[in-house]
CSV table of N, CA, C and O in Angstrom, one decimal:
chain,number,residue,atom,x,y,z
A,1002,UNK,N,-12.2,17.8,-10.1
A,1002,UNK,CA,-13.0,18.9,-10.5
A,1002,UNK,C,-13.1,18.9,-12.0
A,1002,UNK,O,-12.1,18.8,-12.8
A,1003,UNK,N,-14.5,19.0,-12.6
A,1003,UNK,CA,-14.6,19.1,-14.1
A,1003,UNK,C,-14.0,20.5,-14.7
A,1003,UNK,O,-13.8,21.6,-14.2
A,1004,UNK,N,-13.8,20.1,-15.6
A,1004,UNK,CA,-13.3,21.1,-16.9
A,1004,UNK,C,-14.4,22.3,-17.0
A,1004,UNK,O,-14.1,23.2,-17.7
A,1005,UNK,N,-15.7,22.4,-16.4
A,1005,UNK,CA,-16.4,23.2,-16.8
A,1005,UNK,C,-16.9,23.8,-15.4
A,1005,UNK,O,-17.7,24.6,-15.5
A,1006,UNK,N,-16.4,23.4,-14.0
A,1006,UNK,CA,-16.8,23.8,-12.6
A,1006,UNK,C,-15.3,24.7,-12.4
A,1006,UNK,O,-15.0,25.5,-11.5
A,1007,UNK,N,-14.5,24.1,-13.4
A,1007,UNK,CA,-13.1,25.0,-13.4
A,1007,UNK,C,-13.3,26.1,-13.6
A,1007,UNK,O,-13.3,27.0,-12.7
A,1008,UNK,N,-13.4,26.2,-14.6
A,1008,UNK,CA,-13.9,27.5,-15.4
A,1008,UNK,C,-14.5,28.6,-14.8
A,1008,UNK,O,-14.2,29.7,-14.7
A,1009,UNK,N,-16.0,27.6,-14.3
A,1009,UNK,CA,-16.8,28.5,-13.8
A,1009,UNK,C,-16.1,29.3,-12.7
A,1009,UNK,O,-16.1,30.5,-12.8
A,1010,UNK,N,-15.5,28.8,-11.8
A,1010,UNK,CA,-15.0,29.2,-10.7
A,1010,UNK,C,-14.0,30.3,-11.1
A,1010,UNK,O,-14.1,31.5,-10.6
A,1011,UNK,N,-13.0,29.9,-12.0
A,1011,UNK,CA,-11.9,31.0,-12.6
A,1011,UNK,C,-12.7,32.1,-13.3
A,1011,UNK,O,-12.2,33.2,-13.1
A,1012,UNK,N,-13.7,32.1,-13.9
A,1012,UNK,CA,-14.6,33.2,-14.9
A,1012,UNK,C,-15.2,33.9,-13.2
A,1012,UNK,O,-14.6,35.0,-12.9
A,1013,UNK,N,-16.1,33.4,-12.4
A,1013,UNK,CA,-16.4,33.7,-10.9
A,1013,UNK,C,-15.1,34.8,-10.5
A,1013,UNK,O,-15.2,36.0,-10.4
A,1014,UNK,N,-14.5,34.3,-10.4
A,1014,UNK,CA,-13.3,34.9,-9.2
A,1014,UNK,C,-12.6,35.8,-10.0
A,1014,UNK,O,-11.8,36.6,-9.5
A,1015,UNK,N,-12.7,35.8,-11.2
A,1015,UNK,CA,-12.0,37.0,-12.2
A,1015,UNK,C,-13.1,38.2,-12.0
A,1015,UNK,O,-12.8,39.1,-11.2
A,1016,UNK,N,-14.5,38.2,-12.7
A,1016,UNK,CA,-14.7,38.6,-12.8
A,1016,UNK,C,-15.5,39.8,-11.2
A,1016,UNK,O,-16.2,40.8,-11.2
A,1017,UNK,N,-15.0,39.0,-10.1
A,1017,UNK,CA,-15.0,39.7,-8.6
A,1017,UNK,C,-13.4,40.4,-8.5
A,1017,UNK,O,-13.3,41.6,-8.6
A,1018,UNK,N,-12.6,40.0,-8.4
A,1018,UNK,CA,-11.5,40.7,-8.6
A,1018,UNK,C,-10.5,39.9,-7.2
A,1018,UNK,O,-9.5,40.3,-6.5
A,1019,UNK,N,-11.3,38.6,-7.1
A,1019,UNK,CA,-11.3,37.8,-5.8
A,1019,UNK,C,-9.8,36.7,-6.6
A,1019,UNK,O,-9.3,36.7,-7.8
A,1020,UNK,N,-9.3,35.9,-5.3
A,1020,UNK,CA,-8.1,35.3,-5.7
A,1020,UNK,C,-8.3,34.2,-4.6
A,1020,UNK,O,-8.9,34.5,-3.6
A,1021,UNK,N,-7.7,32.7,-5.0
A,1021,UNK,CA,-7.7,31.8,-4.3
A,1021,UNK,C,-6.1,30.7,-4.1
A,1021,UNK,O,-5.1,30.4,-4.9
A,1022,UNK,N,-6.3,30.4,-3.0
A,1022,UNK,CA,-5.3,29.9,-2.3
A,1022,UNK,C,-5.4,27.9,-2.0
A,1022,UNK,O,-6.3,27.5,-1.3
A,1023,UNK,N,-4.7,27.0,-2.6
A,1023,UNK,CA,-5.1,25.7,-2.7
A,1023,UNK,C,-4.3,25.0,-2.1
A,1023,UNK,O,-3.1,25.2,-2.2
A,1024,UNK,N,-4.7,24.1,-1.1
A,1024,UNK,CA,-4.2,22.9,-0.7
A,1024,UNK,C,-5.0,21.7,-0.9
A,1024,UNK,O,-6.0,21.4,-0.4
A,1025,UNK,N,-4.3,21.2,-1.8
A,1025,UNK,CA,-4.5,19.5,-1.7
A,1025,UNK,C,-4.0,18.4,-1.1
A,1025,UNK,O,-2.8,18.4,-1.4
A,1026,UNK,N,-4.3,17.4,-0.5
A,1026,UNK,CA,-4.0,16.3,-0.3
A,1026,UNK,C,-4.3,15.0,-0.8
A,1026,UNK,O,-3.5,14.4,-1.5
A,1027,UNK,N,-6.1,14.4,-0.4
A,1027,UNK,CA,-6.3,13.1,-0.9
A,1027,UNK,C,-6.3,13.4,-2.5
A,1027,UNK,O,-6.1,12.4,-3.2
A,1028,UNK,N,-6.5,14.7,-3.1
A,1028,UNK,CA,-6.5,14.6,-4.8
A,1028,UNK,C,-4.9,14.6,-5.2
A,1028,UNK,O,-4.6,14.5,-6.4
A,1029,UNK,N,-4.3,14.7,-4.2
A,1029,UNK,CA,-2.5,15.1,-4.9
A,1029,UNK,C,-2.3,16.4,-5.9
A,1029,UNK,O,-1.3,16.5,-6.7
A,1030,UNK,N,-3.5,17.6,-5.7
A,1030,UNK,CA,-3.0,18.8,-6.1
A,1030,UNK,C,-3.9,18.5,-7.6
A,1030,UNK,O,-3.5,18.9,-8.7
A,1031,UNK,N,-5.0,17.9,-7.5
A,1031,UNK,CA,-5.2,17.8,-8.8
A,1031,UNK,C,-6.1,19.0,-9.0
A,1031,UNK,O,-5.8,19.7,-9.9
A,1032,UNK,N,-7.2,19.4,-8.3
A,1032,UNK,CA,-8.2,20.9,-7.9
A,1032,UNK,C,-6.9,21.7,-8.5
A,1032,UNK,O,-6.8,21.7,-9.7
A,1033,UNK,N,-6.0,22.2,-7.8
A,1033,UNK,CA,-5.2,23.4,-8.2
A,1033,UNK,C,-4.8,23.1,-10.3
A,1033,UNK,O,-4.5,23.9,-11.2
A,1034,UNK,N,-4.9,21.9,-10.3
A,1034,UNK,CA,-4.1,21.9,-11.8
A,1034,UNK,C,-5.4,21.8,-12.6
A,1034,UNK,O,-5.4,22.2,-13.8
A,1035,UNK,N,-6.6,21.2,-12.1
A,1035,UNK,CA,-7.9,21.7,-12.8
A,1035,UNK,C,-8.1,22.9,-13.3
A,1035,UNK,O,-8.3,23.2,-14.5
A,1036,UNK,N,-7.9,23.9,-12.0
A,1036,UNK,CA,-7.7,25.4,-12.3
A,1036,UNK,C,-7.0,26.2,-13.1
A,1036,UNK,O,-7.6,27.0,-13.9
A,1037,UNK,N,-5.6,26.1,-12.9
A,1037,UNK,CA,-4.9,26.4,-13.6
A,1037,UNK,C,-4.6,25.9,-15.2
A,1037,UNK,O,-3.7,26.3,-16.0
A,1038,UNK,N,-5.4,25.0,-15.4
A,1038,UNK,CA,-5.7,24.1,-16.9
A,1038,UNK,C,-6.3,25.4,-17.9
A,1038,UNK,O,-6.1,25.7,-19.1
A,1039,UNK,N,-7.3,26.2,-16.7
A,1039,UNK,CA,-8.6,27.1,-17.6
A,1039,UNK,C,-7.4,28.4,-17.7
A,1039,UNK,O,-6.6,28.8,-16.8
A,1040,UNK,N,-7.6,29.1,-19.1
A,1040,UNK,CA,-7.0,30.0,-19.5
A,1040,UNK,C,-7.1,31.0,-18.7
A,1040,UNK,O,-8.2,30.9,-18.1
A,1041,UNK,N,-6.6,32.0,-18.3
A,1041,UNK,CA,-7.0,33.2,-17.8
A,1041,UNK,C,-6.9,33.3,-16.3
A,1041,UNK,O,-7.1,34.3,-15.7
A,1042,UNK,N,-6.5,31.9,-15.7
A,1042,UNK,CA,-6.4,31.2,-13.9
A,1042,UNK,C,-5.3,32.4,-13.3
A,1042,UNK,O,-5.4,32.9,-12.2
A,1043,UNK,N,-4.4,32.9,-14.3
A,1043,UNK,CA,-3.3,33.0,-13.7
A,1043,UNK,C,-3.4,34.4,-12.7
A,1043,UNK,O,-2.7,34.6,-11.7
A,1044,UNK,N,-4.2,35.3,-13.2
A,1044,UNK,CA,-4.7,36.0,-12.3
A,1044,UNK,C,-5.3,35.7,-11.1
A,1044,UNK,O,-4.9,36.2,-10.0
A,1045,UNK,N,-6.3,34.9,-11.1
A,1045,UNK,CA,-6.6,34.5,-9.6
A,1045,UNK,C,-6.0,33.6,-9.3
A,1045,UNK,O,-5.7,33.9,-8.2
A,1046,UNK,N,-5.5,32.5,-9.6
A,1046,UNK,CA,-4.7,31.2,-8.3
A,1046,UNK,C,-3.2,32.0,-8.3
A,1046,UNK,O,-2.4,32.3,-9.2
A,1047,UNK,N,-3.4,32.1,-7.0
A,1047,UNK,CA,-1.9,32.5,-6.1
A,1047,UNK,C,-1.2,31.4,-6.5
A,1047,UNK,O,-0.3,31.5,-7.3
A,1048,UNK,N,-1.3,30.2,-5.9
A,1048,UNK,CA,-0.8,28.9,-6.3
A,1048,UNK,C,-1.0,28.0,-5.3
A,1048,UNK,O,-2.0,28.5,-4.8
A,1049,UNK,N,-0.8,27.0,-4.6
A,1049,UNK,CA,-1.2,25.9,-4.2
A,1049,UNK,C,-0.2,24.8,-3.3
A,1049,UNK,O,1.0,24.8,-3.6
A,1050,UNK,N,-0.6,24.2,-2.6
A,1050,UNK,CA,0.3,23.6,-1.8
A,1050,UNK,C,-0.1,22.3,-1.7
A,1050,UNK,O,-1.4,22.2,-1.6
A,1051,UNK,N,0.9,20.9,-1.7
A,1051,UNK,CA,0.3,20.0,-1.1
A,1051,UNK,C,1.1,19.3,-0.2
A,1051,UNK,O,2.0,18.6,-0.6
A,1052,UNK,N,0.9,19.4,1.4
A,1052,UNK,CA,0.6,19.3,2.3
A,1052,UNK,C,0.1,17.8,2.7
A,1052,UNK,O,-1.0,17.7,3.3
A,1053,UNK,N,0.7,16.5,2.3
A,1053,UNK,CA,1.1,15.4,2.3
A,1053,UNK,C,1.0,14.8,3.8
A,1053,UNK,O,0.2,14.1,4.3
A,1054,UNK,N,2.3,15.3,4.3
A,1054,UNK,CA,2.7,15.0,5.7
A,1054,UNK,C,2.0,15.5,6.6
A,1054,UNK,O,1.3,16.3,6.1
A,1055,UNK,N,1.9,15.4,7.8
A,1055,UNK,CA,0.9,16.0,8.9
A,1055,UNK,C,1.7,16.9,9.2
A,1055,UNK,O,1.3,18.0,9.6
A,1056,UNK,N,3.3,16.5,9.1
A,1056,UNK,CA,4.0,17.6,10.3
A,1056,UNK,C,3.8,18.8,9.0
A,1056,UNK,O,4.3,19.9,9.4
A,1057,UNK,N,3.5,18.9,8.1
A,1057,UNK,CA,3.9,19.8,7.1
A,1057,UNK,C,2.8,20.7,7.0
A,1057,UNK,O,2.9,21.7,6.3
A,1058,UNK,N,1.4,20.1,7.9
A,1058,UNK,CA,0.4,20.7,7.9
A,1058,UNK,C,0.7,21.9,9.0
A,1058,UNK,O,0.7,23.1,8.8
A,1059,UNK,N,1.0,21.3,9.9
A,1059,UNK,CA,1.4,22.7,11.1
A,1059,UNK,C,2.6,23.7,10.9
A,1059,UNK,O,2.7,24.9,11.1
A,1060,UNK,N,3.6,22.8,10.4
A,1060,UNK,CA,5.1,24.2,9.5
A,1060,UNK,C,4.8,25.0,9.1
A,1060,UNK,O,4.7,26.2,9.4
A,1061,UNK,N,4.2,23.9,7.3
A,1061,UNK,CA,3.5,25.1,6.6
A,1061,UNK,C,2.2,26.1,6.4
A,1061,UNK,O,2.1,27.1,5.8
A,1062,UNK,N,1.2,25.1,7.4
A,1062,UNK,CA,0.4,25.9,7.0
A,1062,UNK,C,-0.6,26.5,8.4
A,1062,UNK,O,-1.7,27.0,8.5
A,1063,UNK,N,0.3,26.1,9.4
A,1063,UNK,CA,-0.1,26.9,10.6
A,1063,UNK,C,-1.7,25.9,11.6
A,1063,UNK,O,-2.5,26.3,12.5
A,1064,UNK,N,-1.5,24.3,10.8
A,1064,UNK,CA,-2.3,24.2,11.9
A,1064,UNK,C,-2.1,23.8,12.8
A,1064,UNK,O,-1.0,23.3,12.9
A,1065,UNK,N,-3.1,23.8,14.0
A,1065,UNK,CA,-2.5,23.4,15.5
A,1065,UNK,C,-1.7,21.7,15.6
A,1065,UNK,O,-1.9,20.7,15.0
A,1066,UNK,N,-0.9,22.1,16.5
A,1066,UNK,CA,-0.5,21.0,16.3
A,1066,UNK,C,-1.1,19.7,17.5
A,1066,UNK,O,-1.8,18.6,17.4
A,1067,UNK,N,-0.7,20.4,18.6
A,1067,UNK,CA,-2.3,19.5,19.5
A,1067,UNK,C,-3.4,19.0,18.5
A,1067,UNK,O,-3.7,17.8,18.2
A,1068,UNK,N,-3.9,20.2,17.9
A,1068,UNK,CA,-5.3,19.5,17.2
A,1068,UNK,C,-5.1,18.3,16.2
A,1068,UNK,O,-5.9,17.4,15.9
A,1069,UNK,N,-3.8,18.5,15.8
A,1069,UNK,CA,-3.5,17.0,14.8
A,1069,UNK,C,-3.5,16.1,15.9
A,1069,UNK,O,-4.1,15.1,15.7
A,1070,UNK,N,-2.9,16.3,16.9
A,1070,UNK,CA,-2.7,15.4,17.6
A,1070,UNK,C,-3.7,14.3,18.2
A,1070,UNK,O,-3.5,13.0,18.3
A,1071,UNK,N,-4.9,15.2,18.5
A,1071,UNK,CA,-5.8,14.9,19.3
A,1071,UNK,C,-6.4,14.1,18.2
A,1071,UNK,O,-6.6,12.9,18.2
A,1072,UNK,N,-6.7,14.9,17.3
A,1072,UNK,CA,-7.7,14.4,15.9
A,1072,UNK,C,-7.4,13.4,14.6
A,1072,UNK,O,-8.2,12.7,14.0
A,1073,UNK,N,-6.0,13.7,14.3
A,1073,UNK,CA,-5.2,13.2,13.7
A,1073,UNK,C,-5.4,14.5,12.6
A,1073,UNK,O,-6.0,15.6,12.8
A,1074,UNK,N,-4.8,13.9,11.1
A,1074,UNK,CA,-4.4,14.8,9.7
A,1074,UNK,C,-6.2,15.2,9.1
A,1074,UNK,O,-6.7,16.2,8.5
A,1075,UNK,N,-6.9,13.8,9.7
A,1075,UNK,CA,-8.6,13.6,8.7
A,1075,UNK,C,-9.6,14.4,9.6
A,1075,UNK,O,-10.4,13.8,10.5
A,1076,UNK,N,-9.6,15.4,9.4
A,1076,UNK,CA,-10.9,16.2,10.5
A,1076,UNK,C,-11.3,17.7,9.8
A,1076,UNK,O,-10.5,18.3,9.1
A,1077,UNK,N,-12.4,18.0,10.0
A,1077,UNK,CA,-13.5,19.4,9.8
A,1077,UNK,C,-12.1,20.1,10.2
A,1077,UNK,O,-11.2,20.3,9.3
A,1078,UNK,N,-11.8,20.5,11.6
A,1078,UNK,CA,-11.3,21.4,11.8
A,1078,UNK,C,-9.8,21.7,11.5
A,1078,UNK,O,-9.2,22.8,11.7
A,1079,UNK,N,-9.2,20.3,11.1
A,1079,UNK,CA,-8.0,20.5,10.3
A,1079,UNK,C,-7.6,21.3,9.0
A,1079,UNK,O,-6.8,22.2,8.7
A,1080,UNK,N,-8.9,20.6,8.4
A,1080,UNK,CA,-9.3,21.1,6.7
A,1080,UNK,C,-9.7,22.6,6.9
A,1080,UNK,O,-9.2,23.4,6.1
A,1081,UNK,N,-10.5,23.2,7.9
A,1081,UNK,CA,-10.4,24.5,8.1
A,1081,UNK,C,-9.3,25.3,8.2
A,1081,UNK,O,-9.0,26.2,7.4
A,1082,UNK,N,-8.7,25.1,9.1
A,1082,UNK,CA,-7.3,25.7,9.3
A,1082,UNK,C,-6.5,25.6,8.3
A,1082,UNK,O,-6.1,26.6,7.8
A,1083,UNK,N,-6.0,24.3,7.7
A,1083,UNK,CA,-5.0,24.3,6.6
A,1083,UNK,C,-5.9,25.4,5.0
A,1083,UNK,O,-5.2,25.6,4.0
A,1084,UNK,N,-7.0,25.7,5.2
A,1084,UNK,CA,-7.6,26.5,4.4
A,1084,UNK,C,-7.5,28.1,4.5
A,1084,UNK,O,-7.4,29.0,3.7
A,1085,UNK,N,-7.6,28.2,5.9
A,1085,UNK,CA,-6.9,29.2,6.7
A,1085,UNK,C,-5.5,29.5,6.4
A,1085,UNK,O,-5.4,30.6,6.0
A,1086,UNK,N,-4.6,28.9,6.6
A,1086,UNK,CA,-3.4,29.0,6.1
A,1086,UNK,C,-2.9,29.2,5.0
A,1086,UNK,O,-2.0,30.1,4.8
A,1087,UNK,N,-3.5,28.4,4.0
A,1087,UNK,CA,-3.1,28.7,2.2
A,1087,UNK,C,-3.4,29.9,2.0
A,1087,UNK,O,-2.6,30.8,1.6
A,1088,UNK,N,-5.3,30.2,2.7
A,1088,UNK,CA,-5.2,31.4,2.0
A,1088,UNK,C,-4.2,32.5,2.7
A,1088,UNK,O,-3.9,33.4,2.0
A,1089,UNK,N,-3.9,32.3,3.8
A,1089,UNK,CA,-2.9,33.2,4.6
A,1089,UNK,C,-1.4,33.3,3.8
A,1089,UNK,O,-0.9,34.3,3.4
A,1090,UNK,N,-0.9,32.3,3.7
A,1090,UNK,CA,0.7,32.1,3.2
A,1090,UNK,C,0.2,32.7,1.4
A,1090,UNK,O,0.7,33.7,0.9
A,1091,UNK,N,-0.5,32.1,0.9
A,1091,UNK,CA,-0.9,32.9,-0.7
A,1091,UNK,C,-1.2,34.2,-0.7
A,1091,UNK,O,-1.1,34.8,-1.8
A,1092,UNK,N,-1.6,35.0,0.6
A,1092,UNK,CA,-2.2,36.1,0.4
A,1092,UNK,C,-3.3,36.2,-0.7
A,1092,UNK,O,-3.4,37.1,-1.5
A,1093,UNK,N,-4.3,35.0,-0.7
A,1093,UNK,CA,-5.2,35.4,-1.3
A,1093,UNK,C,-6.8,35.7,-1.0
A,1093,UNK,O,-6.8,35.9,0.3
A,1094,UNK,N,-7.8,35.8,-1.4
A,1094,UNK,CA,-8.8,36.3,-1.1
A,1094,UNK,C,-10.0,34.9,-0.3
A,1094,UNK,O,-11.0,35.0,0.3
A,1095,UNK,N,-9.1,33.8,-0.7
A,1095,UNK,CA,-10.2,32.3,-0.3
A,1095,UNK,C,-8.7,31.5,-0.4
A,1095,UNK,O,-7.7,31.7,-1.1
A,1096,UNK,N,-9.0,30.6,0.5
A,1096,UNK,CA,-8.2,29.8,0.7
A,1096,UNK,C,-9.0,28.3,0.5
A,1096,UNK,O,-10.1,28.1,1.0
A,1097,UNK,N,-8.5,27.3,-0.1
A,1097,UNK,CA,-9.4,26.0,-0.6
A,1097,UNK,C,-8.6,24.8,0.2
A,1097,UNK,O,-7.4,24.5,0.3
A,1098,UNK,N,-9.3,24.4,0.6
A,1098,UNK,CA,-8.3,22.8,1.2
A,1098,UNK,C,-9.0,21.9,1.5
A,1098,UNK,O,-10.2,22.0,1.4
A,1099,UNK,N,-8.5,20.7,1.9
A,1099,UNK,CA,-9.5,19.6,1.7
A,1099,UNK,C,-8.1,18.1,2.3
A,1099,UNK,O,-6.9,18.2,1.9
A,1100,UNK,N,-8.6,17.1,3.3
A,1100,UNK,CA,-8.0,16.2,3.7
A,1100,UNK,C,-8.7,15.5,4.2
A,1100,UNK,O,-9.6,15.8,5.0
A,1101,UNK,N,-8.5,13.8,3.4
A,1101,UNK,CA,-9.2,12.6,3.7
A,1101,UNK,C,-8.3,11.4,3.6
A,1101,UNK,O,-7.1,11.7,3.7
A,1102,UNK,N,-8.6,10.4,3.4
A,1102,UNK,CA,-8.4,9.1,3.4
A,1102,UNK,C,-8.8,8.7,1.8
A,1102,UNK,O,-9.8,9.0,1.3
A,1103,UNK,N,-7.7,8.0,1.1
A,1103,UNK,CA,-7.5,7.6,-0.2
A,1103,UNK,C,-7.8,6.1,-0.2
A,1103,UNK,O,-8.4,5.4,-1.0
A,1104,UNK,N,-7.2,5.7,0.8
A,1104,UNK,CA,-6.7,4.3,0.9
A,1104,UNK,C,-5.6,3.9,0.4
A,1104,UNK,O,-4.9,4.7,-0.2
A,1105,UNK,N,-5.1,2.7,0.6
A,1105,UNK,CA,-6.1,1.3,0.7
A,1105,UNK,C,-6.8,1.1,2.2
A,1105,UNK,O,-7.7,0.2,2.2
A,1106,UNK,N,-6.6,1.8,3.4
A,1106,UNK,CA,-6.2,1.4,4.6
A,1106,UNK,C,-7.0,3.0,5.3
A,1106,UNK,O,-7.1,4.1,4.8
A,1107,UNK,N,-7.6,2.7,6.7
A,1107,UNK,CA,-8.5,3.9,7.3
A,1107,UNK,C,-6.6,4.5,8.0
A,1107,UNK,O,-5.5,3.9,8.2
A,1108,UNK,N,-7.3,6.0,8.1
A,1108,UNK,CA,-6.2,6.6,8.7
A,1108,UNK,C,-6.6,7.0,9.7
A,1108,UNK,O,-7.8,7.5,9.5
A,1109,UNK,N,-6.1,7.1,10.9
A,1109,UNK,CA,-6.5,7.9,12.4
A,1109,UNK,C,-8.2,7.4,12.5
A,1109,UNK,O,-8.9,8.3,12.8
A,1110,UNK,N,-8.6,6.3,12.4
A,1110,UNK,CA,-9.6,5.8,12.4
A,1110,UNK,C,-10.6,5.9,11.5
A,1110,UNK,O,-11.3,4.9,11.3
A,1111,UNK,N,-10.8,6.7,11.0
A,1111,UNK,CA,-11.4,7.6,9.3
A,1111,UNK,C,-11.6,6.5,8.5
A,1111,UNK,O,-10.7,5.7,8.4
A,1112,UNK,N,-12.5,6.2,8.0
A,1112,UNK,CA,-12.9,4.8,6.8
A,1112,UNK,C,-12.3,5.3,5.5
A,1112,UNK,O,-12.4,6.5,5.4
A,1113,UNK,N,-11.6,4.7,4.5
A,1113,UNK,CA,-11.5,4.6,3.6
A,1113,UNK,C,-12.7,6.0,2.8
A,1113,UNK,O,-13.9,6.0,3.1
A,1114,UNK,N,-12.1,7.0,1.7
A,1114,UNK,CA,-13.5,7.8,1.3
A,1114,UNK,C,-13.5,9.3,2.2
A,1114,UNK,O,-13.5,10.3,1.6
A,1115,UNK,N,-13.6,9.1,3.4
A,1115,UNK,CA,-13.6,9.9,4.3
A,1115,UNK,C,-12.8,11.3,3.5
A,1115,UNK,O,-11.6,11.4,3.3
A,1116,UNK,N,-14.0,12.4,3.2
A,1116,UNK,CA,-12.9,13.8,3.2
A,1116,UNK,C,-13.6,14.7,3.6
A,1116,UNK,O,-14.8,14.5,3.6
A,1117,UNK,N,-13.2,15.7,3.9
A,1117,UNK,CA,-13.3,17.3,4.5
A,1117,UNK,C,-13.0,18.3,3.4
A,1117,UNK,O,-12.0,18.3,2.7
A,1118,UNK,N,-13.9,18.9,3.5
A,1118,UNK,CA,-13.3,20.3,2.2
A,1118,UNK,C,-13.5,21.6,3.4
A,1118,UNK,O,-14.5,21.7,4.2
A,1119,UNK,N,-12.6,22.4,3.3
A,1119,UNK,CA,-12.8,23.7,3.7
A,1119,UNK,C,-12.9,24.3,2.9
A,1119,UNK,O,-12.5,23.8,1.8
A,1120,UNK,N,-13.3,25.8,3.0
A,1120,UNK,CA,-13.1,27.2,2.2
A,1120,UNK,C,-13.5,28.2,3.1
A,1120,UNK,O,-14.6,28.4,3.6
A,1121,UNK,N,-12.1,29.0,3.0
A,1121,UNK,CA,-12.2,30.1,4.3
A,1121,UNK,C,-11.8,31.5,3.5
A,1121,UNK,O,-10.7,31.5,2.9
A,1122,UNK,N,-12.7,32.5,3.6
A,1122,UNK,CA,-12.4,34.0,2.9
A,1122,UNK,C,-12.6,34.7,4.0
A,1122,UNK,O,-12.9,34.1,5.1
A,1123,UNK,N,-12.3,36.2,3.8
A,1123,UNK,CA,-12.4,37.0,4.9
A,1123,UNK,C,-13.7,37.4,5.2
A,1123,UNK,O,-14.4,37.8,4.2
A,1124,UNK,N,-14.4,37.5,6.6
A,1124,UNK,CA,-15.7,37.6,6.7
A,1124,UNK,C,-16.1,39.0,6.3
A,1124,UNK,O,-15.1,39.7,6.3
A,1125,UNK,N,-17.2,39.8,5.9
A,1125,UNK,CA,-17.5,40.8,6.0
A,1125,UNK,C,-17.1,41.4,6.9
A,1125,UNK,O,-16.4,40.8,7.8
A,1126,UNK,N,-17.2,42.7,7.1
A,1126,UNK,CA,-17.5,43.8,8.1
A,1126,UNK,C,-18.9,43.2,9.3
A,1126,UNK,O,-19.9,42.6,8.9
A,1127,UNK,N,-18.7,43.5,10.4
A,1127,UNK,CA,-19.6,43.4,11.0
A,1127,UNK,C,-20.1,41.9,11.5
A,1127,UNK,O,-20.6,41.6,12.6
A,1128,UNK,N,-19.7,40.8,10.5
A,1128,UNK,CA,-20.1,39.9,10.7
A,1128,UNK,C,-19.4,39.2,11.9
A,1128,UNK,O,-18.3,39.4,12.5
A,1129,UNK,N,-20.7,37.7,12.3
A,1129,UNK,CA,-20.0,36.9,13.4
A,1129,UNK,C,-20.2,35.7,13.0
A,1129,UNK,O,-20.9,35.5,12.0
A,1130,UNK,N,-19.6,34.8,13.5
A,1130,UNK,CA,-19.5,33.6,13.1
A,1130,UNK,C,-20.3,32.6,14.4
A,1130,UNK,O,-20.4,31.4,14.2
């Protein structure tokens, strides 16, 4: 994440009164230390997890574990849920996460490159999905 998409996002979420919850994987937590780079973060980032191991996905951060199973660590609906979770365990207002393949080598079939970003906040009133 740039120095200036940081910002934006921390100046964003300050001045909403909103707060965000981070899991990284294929960056190694680097999104969360982008953020917390920009002055003023410490109000909105709750703080951040990285969620490395698969089994550490379902412990810590509540995703299914069947669904790893079936899917493996690299999928949409993984990266949803473990975004689901941060922001759950952070108690914050958005939860950020994201899981792919770094390499050198495909994982759970997934090409090399392969990643997923979620971001899950609480829906409105009224709304459906």
């Amino acid at each position: 994440m740039s120095p200036s998409v940081a910002a934006d996002l921390v100046a964003r979420l300050s001045a909403t009164g909103h707060t965000v919850g981070c899991c990284g994987v294929v960056d190694r937590g680097l999104v969360t230390a982008a953020l917390t780079d920009v002055a003023g973060a410490s109000v909105v980032v709750r703080g951040g997890v990285l969620a490395y191991a698969t089994d550490l996905k379902a412990s810590v951060l509540g995703v299914d574990a069947v669904l790893l199973t079936q899917t493996g660590a690299v999928d949409a609906d993984v990266a949803e849920q473990m975004a689901s979770g941060v922001r759950s365990l952070m108690k914050a207002t958005y939860g950020l996460a994201h899981t792919g393949v770094a390499g050198p080598d495909q994982v759970d079939g997934r090409p090399v490159g392969t990643v997923f970003v979620a971001v899950v906040g609480q829906e409105p009133r009224g709304s459906r999905r």
